[in-house]
Amino acid sequence: MFTTRPTLQGTFGMVSSTHWLASQSAMAVLEDGGNAFDAAVAAGFVLHVVEPHLNGPAGEVPIILAPAGGEVRVLCGQGGAPVGATVAHYRSLGLELVPGTGPLAAAVPGAFDAWMLLLRDHGTKSLADVLKYAIGYAEDGHAPVERVGETVETVRELFEREWPTSADVYLPGGRSPRPGELFRNPALAATWRRLIAEAETRAAEAGEGSRVAQIEAAREVWRGGFIAEALVRQAGRPTMDTSGERHVGTLSAADLRGWSASYEDPVTYDWNGWTLCKVGAWSQGPALLQQFALLPRDVAELPAYGSAEYVHLLVEGCKLAMADREAWYGDAGEEGAEGVPVRELLSEEYNAGRRRLIEEKASYLLRPGAPGGREPRLSAHAVAVAAGETRGLDRGAGAAAGAGEPTVVADGGTRGDTCHLDVVDRWGNMLSATPSGGWLQSNPVVPELGFPLGTRLQMAWLEEGLPNSLTPGRRPRTTLTPSLALRDGVPVLAFGTPGGDQQDQWQVHFFLGVVLREAVRGGLDLQGAIDAPSWHTEAFPGSFHPRGMAAGSLVVESRMDAGVVDELRRRGHDVTVGGAWSEGRLCAVARDPRTGVLSGAANPRGAQGYAVGR
């Protein structure tokens, strides 16, 4: 099969990310003696600078990490809802959905503290060592990718009319960022320089000049120093949002001081000799695992890779898993009367019954199941969009920049969305992270800091009693879903993609491509699995404002065989043929524990993701 690039191989280190400057910065850290975790932190902060339309420091990041010889862990960089963010408060403002932009949509920022915790506990480098790459690109400038300027142009009127602090950064002199011209964010560089200086001073005053003491001091500056003060001031400024009105947010100093990133166990599923590790049900991660639970246990029983039967099976399984996501997932804990029944949702008994719902014809229904006999409960809005009773059916129009996370739309076109990063080093440390939120189009730039607040609360429902109801302290259910796979208990593969609701669709097809192509290639053909024609469906309520649904929809790349497309239409799928390279932005790295050989690959779609390594 044709591939756009080789699968890279080496023994020293491999990095794959959605931007070449982040990948190369991470590699520079590895070359300087750092480990995979140091490298990931450096790359994460570079992504804030070079993909500001896709993520920012006040956004969020879930991380799956596998220290060499240690246990796989999830590091949660998803903040919860502020204390004042109640359903009653938002309803009192006349809102039926959390706005897709503005301070009312801001959760407690989570990305910064998660990166700091990773650096403190698993890294070896100092704060200054890992931040110098981001500071350099923000201060001295970088040549932006086309999507940065294109995104700014879509919100130009909003910036000029309502969000002047954003215009100051992204429309200097009235010009949006352009490829081939240096774009700078001196306010962001100054923020990180001040952070480092204050952290070093605080640590020294406490009689500790150690790396760990400086990182802890930086965390304190973020949650209680000049950064926290600026974030709270911004949340209190009336801001125009997607409701068409100006609102103030609920984020307080107490919210910032009371939250920190945390570790937890991954949710896992064994399939065909592999163990897949995902973030818990406060994300959509278990939906990937359930899609595998719906497949035959024996890989030999799968339909031919890429055939119409294969695509149909995966799409219909995705609809069932996402219907369960809608009814059951949220930050409500696991099991128990109030919790998410993850074990039952992944059980063979439950999925045997769900599997029988997959028929030859495409389903146009939203069909959550009843694990353990529990009655599924959907939000009134989800029921309405599933019945076609709201205008939210047109998700393409609602996904315009500034109206939530811009993502792939129903007409097959693409917009930017999120970032991804995978790293493996020569010692066998491995990591998969999906940074997002705090996009330039989410909230006005905080003038003192050079970056905006996020908008993740838009994923919570303004209806009481649901697993994903807006609730103070609870994390809004996120679409961010990095992946890590083990063989015989040993980490072998880290992968993931941007794409909102599409992430765990593209990742299923990618992983199956790796597994099914391995026997033919004699090794993990990461690039071939990434390059293979892909697709997505929107046949379930979307996670982003305005939370629409397109029943029966299936968007495929034009490279898909015409006979396959015809057969999918015969099976009842409402197929839209999109661009040849429009589906997915996967990254992946791997390590063969038998030989120590490392591999890396990155998505050619969008012309900015790259893997590097040696």
XYZ file of C-alpha atoms in Angstrom:
614
model
C 0.000 0.000 0.000
C 1.143 3.554 -0.763
C 2.336 5.569 2.237
C 3.263 9.233 2.321
C 6.326 8.734 4.502
C 8.319 5.862 5.981
C 7.661 4.575 9.458
C 10.700 5.979 11.261
C 12.882 3.552 13.217
C 15.750 3.972 15.631
C 16.975 3.166 19.129
C 17.554 6.552 20.826
C 14.159 8.258 20.910
C 10.969 8.887 18.928
C 8.550 11.805 19.051
C 5.350 12.345 17.079
C 3.158 15.415 17.376
C 0.747 17.569 15.422
C 3.387 20.253 14.777
C 6.977 19.808 13.633
C 8.353 22.486 15.984
C 6.903 20.675 18.996
C 8.305 17.354 17.765
C 11.761 18.797 17.183
C 11.778 20.640 20.520
C 10.997 17.377 22.276
C 13.779 15.668 20.349
C 16.186 18.435 21.376
C 15.387 17.665 25.017
C 16.091 13.966 24.436
C 19.383 14.852 22.751
C 20.237 16.997 25.784
C 19.909 13.989 28.088
C 16.286 14.421 29.097
C 13.780 11.600 29.209
C 10.427 11.181 27.457
C 8.604 13.108 30.175
C 10.934 16.121 30.042
C 10.556 16.078 26.263
C 6.762 15.935 26.444
C 6.550 18.929 28.781
C 8.759 21.024 26.501
C 6.677 20.024 23.467
C 3.423 20.704 25.307
C 4.380 24.306 25.956
C 5.615 24.762 22.381
C 2.209 23.578 21.147
C 0.621 26.451 23.104
C 2.693 28.854 21.006
C 2.581 27.302 17.542
C -0.967 25.886 17.625
C -2.779 28.592 19.636
C -5.981 27.931 17.679
C -5.932 24.375 19.057
C -4.743 24.633 22.671
C -3.424 26.916 25.395
C -2.012 26.954 28.948
C -5.480 27.473 30.484
C -6.896 24.497 28.619
C -6.611 20.848 29.608
C -4.570 17.728 28.915
C -5.165 14.066 29.784
C -1.916 12.082 29.770
C -1.307 8.325 29.802
C 2.230 7.570 30.943
C 4.225 4.363 31.227
C 7.497 4.785 33.128
C 10.052 2.116 32.175
C 9.445 -0.854 34.442
C 6.563 0.897 36.202
C 2.784 0.897 36.129
C 0.721 2.640 33.477
C -0.983 5.683 34.966
C -3.365 8.418 33.881
C -2.462 11.997 34.773
C -5.630 14.083 34.785
C -5.175 17.635 33.572
C -8.917 18.297 33.272
C -10.160 20.865 35.755
C -13.612 20.726 37.266
C -16.482 23.190 37.232
C -16.042 26.238 39.513
C -18.047 26.356 42.744
C -20.384 28.939 41.246
C -21.062 26.944 38.075
C -24.456 25.465 38.895
C -27.334 24.513 36.643
C -29.556 26.916 38.564
C -27.203 29.845 37.946
C -26.951 29.237 34.203
C -30.694 28.647 33.889
C -31.317 31.913 35.732
C -29.477 33.627 32.872
C -31.980 32.184 30.400
C -29.552 29.588 29.023
C -30.483 26.083 27.887
C -26.918 25.147 26.918
C -23.572 26.287 28.283
C -22.257 28.836 25.751
C -19.551 27.613 23.395
C -17.333 30.612 24.137
C -16.804 33.122 26.916
C -16.076 32.900 30.655
C -19.252 30.978 31.529
C -17.753 28.061 29.601
C -14.447 28.133 31.510
C -13.610 25.203 33.752
C -10.753 25.445 36.225
C -7.653 25.434 33.973
C -5.894 22.075 34.073
C -3.107 21.857 31.486
C -0.391 23.836 33.255
C -0.575 21.942 36.533
C -0.637 18.555 34.778
C 2.556 19.381 32.856
C 4.172 20.572 36.100
C 3.194 17.409 37.967
C 4.610 15.281 35.139
C 7.877 17.230 35.210
C 8.129 17.065 39.001
C 7.426 13.372 39.398
C 8.888 11.830 36.257
C 11.182 14.374 34.623
C 14.802 15.296 35.234
C 15.046 18.802 33.786
C 14.471 22.192 35.424
C 11.532 24.461 34.720
C 13.750 26.847 32.773
C 15.165 23.965 30.709
C 11.773 22.837 29.418
C 10.208 26.287 28.959
C 13.061 27.817 26.959
C 11.760 26.440 23.655
C 8.272 27.931 24.073
C 9.737 31.206 25.315
C 12.000 31.381 22.283
C 9.190 30.862 19.768
C 6.875 33.299 21.572
C 9.536 35.978 22.004
C 11.575 35.682 18.804
C 8.717 34.478 16.636
C 7.833 31.489 14.490
C 6.372 31.131 11.000
C 2.734 30.149 11.656
C 0.890 27.433 9.800
C -1.921 28.612 7.520
C -4.658 27.465 9.886
C -3.646 30.004 12.543
C -4.332 32.954 10.253
C -7.409 31.330 8.745
C -8.867 30.795 12.223
C -8.144 34.388 13.220
C -9.876 35.631 10.065
C -13.050 33.705 10.961
C -13.260 35.616 14.262
C -11.810 38.930 13.065
C -15.077 40.835 13.506
C -15.568 39.429 17.017
C -12.009 40.345 18.002
C -12.219 43.872 16.596
C -15.678 44.595 17.976
C -15.812 42.696 21.284
C -12.462 41.095 22.191
C -9.835 43.838 21.685
C -7.193 42.092 23.807
C -7.306 39.186 21.354
C -7.023 41.586 18.432
C -3.922 43.095 20.055
C -2.184 39.703 19.936
C -3.590 38.100 16.801
C -4.340 41.133 14.602
C -1.330 43.402 15.158
C -1.653 46.336 12.832
C -4.885 44.762 11.541
C -3.018 41.800 9.973
C -3.653 38.197 10.919
C -0.681 35.800 11.206
C 0.676 34.733 7.811
C 2.898 31.824 6.738
C 6.419 32.919 6.000
C 6.218 35.886 8.365
C 7.351 35.746 11.976
C 4.510 35.825 14.480
C 5.266 36.717 18.089
C 3.427 36.634 21.406
C 5.693 38.695 23.701
C 3.105 38.757 26.507
C 3.193 34.959 26.737
C 6.995 34.901 26.729
C 7.021 37.515 29.495
C 4.566 35.411 31.532
C 6.853 32.385 31.462
C 9.968 34.469 32.192
C 8.257 36.033 35.201
C 6.989 32.623 36.331
C 10.493 31.149 36.250
C 11.986 34.154 38.084
C 9.331 34.099 40.817
C 9.578 30.326 41.201
C 13.342 30.486 41.580
C 13.053 33.344 44.090
C 10.368 31.626 46.155
C 12.321 28.375 46.245
C 15.501 30.183 47.282
C 13.696 32.147 50.000
C 12.380 28.858 51.380
C 15.963 27.614 51.547
C 15.452 25.155 48.701
C 16.921 25.728 45.286
C 16.171 22.245 44.002
C 14.438 21.439 40.735
C 11.416 20.051 42.585
C 11.158 23.081 44.870
C 11.152 25.417 41.865
C 8.418 23.413 40.144
C 6.306 23.467 43.301
C 6.825 27.206 43.566
C 5.702 27.612 39.950
C 2.527 25.692 40.725
C 1.879 28.092 43.611
C 2.404 31.112 41.367
C -0.121 29.673 38.900
C -2.798 28.916 41.459
C -2.293 31.870 43.828
C 0.090 34.418 42.338
C 0.019 36.915 39.494
C -1.336 34.348 37.000
C -4.280 33.385 39.197
C -5.100 37.032 39.845
C -5.154 37.816 36.125
C -7.313 34.775 35.287
C -9.908 35.694 37.928
C -9.999 39.316 36.734
C -10.629 38.121 33.191
C -13.413 35.747 34.269
C -15.157 38.683 35.904
C -15.209 40.854 32.769
C -18.527 40.866 30.841
C -17.784 39.045 27.591
C -19.799 38.428 24.433
C -20.321 34.698 23.931
C -22.236 32.393 21.568
C -25.525 33.219 23.315
C -25.287 36.680 21.725
C -25.065 38.338 25.136
C -22.289 39.421 27.482
C -21.753 37.335 30.580
C -19.250 37.117 33.408
C -17.831 33.768 34.472
C -17.789 31.922 37.767
C -14.058 31.143 38.136
C -12.745 32.348 41.515
C -9.431 32.513 43.373
C -10.671 29.701 45.628
C -11.385 27.501 42.600
C -7.837 27.930 41.329
C -6.244 27.355 44.706
C -8.406 24.327 45.461
C -7.625 22.271 42.346
C -4.584 20.289 41.264
C -3.830 17.666 38.658
C -4.000 14.075 39.900
C -3.117 10.484 39.062
C -5.494 7.579 38.575
C -5.552 4.110 37.085
C -6.376 3.678 33.406
C -9.439 1.797 32.198
C -8.233 -1.252 30.279
C -9.567 -3.853 27.870
C -7.874 -7.018 26.564
C -8.359 -7.778 22.884
C -6.547 -10.202 20.616
C -3.396 -10.363 22.753
C -3.247 -6.616 23.372
C -4.221 -4.574 26.438
C -5.629 -1.164 25.529
C -5.352 1.599 28.160
C -7.616 4.655 28.198
C -8.627 7.566 30.429
C -11.710 6.950 32.591
C -15.360 7.723 31.909
C -14.932 11.440 32.649
C -13.582 11.287 29.100
C -14.955 9.390 26.116
C -11.987 6.976 26.361
C -13.926 3.849 27.365
C -15.981 4.243 24.162
C -12.923 3.071 22.218
C -12.681 0.028 24.465
C -16.363 -0.760 23.995
C -15.960 -0.595 20.232
C -13.399 -3.384 20.560
C -15.698 -5.250 22.952
C -18.308 -5.232 20.175
C -15.885 -6.806 17.668
C -15.182 -10.532 17.330
C -12.679 -11.732 19.912
C -10.649 -13.467 17.198
C -9.066 -11.077 14.704
C -9.425 -13.771 12.032
C -13.202 -13.322 12.193
C -13.073 -9.646 11.202
C -14.261 -8.652 7.719
C -11.565 -7.791 5.188
C -9.718 -4.615 6.196
C -11.173 -1.580 4.409
C -14.120 -3.467 2.917
C -17.692 -2.155 3.081
C -18.552 -4.841 5.613
C -15.568 -3.769 7.741
C -16.497 -0.072 7.653
C -20.171 -0.856 8.328
C -19.282 -3.004 11.349
C -17.072 -0.295 12.847
C -19.524 2.533 12.199
C -22.475 0.670 13.687
C -20.405 -0.357 16.708
C -19.351 3.263 17.161
C -23.011 4.374 17.200
C -23.794 1.937 20.014
C -20.734 2.889 22.069
C -21.417 6.607 21.640
C -25.055 6.155 22.602
C -23.807 4.562 25.822
C -21.365 7.442 26.235
C -24.272 9.846 26.034
C -26.368 8.001 28.611
C -23.717 6.864 31.072
C -20.415 8.769 30.939
C -19.458 11.619 33.249
C -17.426 12.501 36.327
C -19.705 10.558 38.634
C -17.237 7.926 39.800
C -17.364 4.292 38.759
C -19.939 1.676 39.714
C -22.312 2.157 42.642
C -25.754 3.700 42.503
C -24.501 7.063 41.192
C -21.394 5.945 39.324
C -20.605 5.004 35.751
C -20.977 1.211 35.224
C -17.715 0.898 33.270
C -17.137 -2.797 33.977
C -20.621 -3.739 32.825
C -20.374 -1.514 29.753
C -17.236 -3.419 28.742
C -18.434 -6.883 29.771
C -18.873 -9.684 27.253
C -22.407 -10.416 28.462
C -23.534 -6.829 27.899
C -21.834 -6.422 24.534
C -23.086 -9.754 23.242
C -26.560 -8.268 23.478
C -25.456 -4.970 21.985
C -23.705 -6.790 19.132
C -26.998 -8.345 18.075
C -28.338 -4.850 17.340
C -25.907 -4.482 14.438
C -27.806 -5.390 11.290
C -27.065 -5.227 7.567
C -28.690 -1.795 7.287
C -27.381 1.362 8.930
C -29.208 2.468 12.070
C -30.626 5.981 12.330
C -31.518 5.612 16.013
C -29.801 6.652 19.240
C -29.857 3.390 21.225
C -28.207 3.477 24.661
C -28.239 0.215 26.567
C -29.280 -0.758 30.080
C -26.222 -2.263 31.825
C -27.249 -4.234 34.891
C -30.871 -3.436 34.157
C -30.384 0.253 34.860
C -32.561 2.531 32.774
C -30.500 4.885 30.572
C -31.163 8.584 30.972
C -30.540 11.074 28.193
C -30.705 14.841 28.436
C -33.832 16.460 27.026
C -31.639 18.175 24.416
C -30.106 14.853 23.313
C -33.569 13.316 22.996
C -34.694 16.301 20.933
C -31.757 16.240 18.512
C -32.084 12.466 18.147
C -35.710 12.982 17.181
C -34.778 15.784 14.775
C -36.706 18.323 16.824
C -33.982 20.997 17.072
C -31.866 22.927 14.603
C -28.833 21.302 16.226
C -28.942 18.720 13.450
C -26.712 21.005 11.366
C -23.530 20.380 13.246
C -21.399 21.668 10.411
C -22.710 25.198 10.807
C -22.406 25.061 14.571
C -18.773 24.016 14.478
C -17.576 27.308 13.036
C -14.559 28.823 14.741
C -15.605 30.613 17.898
C -18.581 28.326 18.515
C -16.798 25.662 20.521
C -14.077 23.250 19.525
C -13.741 23.586 15.755
C -13.735 20.082 14.365
C -14.501 18.036 11.260
C -17.868 19.019 9.814
C -20.588 17.077 8.070
C -19.721 18.302 4.565
C -16.301 16.646 4.806
C -14.436 19.907 5.240
C -11.983 20.305 8.096
C -11.265 22.912 10.697
C -8.578 22.843 13.365
C -9.365 21.212 16.670
C -6.859 19.926 19.219
C -3.264 18.673 19.474
C -1.593 15.376 20.167
C 1.831 14.233 21.308
C 3.524 10.838 21.760
C 7.068 10.194 23.024
C 9.199 7.114 23.722
C 12.831 7.213 24.826
C 15.803 4.841 24.832
C 15.037 3.721 28.379
C 11.518 2.619 27.452
C 9.581 5.500 29.039
C 6.440 6.134 26.981
C 3.728 8.791 26.974
C 0.577 9.762 25.080
C -1.033 13.187 25.624
C -3.866 15.143 23.994
C -3.597 18.864 24.865
C -6.598 21.033 24.035
C -8.780 23.917 25.177
C -7.878 27.530 25.806
C -7.940 28.169 22.048
C -7.496 31.703 20.767
C -11.165 31.636 19.681
C -12.495 30.421 23.049
C -12.200 33.539 25.217
C -10.530 36.950 25.064
C -6.776 36.920 25.617
C -5.911 37.784 29.215
C -3.866 40.926 28.482
C -1.419 40.416 31.343
C -0.698 36.813 30.287
C -0.986 36.439 26.507
C -3.444 33.517 26.520
C -7.217 33.005 27.063
C -9.364 30.936 29.396
C -10.877 27.685 28.088
C -14.421 26.559 27.291
C -14.652 22.912 28.377
C -17.800 23.444 30.488
C -19.800 23.582 27.243
C -19.693 19.773 27.323
C -21.818 19.582 30.499
C -25.619 19.586 30.423
C -27.809 22.220 32.088
C -30.119 19.524 33.412
C -29.907 17.961 36.859
C -29.422 14.272 37.562
C -27.341 13.242 34.532
C -23.850 11.727 34.692
C -22.619 14.797 32.808
C -24.734 17.490 34.482
C -22.945 20.757 35.230
C -21.902 20.267 38.851
C -19.422 22.298 40.927
C -16.168 20.392 41.355
C -16.973 17.780 38.734
C -15.040 17.500 35.492
C -17.095 18.074 32.343
C -16.976 14.961 30.181
C -14.180 15.548 27.709
C -13.578 14.192 24.217
C -9.797 14.127 24.817
C -8.671 10.534 24.700
C -5.006 9.489 24.350
C -4.221 5.774 24.012
C -1.537 3.341 25.088
C -1.337 -0.367 24.217
C 0.527 -3.189 25.938
C 1.549 -6.695 24.942
C 2.197 -9.216 27.701
C 2.009 -6.366 30.191
C 4.738 -4.348 28.460
C 3.994 -0.929 26.848
C 4.447 -1.202 23.090
C 2.425 1.541 21.387
C 1.293 5.116 22.224
C -1.098 6.886 19.872
C -3.867 9.436 19.550
C -5.407 12.200 17.481
C -7.219 15.528 17.666
C -10.814 15.589 16.436
C -13.383 15.961 19.209
C -16.041 13.252 18.886
C -14.075 11.677 16.015
C -11.008 10.805 18.091
C -12.070 7.332 19.175
C -13.413 6.558 15.711
C -10.145 7.271 13.914
C -8.138 5.529 16.634
C -10.105 2.284 16.318
C -9.419 2.142 12.575
C -5.750 3.042 13.128
C -5.187 0.364 15.760
C -6.929 -2.270 13.677
C -4.695 -1.219 10.790
C -1.626 -1.788 12.941
C -2.851 -5.198 14.099
C -4.135 -6.440 10.747
C -1.132 -5.215 8.766
C 1.460 -6.578 11.188
C 1.210 -10.146 9.906
C 1.777 -8.919 6.362
C 4.591 -6.496 7.134
C 6.308 -8.430 9.877
C 6.311 -5.343 12.103
C 4.219 -2.415 13.235
C 3.434 -0.419 10.100
C 2.446 2.787 11.861
C 2.583 5.074 8.845
C 0.545 2.740 6.674
C -2.154 2.521 9.325
C -2.242 6.326 9.641
C -2.370 6.929 5.870
C -5.165 4.425 5.135
C -8.444 6.051 3.987
C -10.636 6.845 6.968
C -14.112 8.126 7.896
C -16.325 9.344 10.721
C -19.995 9.481 11.694
C -21.947 12.143 13.589
C -24.890 9.870 14.368
C -25.023 10.807 18.057
C -25.334 14.087 20.006
C -22.213 16.188 19.613
C -20.108 17.214 22.570
C -19.719 20.841 21.513
C -22.131 23.727 21.236
C -24.755 23.595 19.707
C -24.747 19.831 20.507
C -26.334 18.612 17.253
C -26.587 15.207 15.570
C -26.726 13.905 12.006
C -28.447 10.503 12.118
C -27.106 7.982 9.632
C -24.272 10.282 8.552
C -20.983 8.894 7.289
C -18.187 11.089 5.929
C -15.497 9.219 3.977
C -12.317 10.277 2.244
C -12.462 10.358 -1.544
C -9.603 7.853 -1.640
C -12.001 5.174 -0.416
C -12.795 2.654 -3.164
C -15.914 3.683 -5.117
C -17.337 0.183 -4.836
C -17.056 0.351 -1.054
C -18.852 3.714 -1.041
C -21.651 2.331 -3.224
C -22.108 -0.660 -0.947
C -22.218 1.559 2.157
C -24.960 3.623 0.532
C -26.837 0.437 -0.351
C -26.649 -0.455 3.340
C -28.412 2.817 4.137
C -25.549 5.078 5.240
C -25.971 8.749 4.350
C -22.509 9.031 2.807
C -20.706 12.294 2.132
C -17.458 12.028 0.202
C -14.984 14.495 1.676
C -11.467 15.483 0.724
C -8.854 12.873 -0.129
C -6.893 13.625 3.057
C -9.543 15.001 5.406
C -10.078 12.379 8.118
C -7.826 12.102 11.168
C -4.598 13.631 12.474
C -3.030 10.609 14.151
C 0.350 10.413 15.832
C 2.033 7.238 17.071
C 5.258 5.909 18.562
C 6.162 2.322 19.408
C 8.841 0.238 21.093
C 9.618 -3.424 20.454
C 10.568 -4.791 23.887
C 12.360 -7.757 22.283
C 14.828 -5.663 20.304
C 14.600 -2.148 21.722
C 13.788 -0.789 18.246
C 11.686 2.373 18.390
C 9.212 3.470 15.696
C 7.373 6.684 14.946
C 4.867 8.041 12.433
C 2.648 11.099 11.992
C -0.341 12.151 9.981
C 0.252 13.889 6.619
C -3.239 15.436 6.647
C -3.015 19.153 7.307
C 0.682 19.166 6.391
C 2.024 19.995 9.836
C 2.256 16.788 11.903
C 5.687 15.173 11.958
C 7.547 12.381 13.688
C 11.263 12.691 14.428
C 13.695 10.258 15.932
C 16.909 8.339 15.647
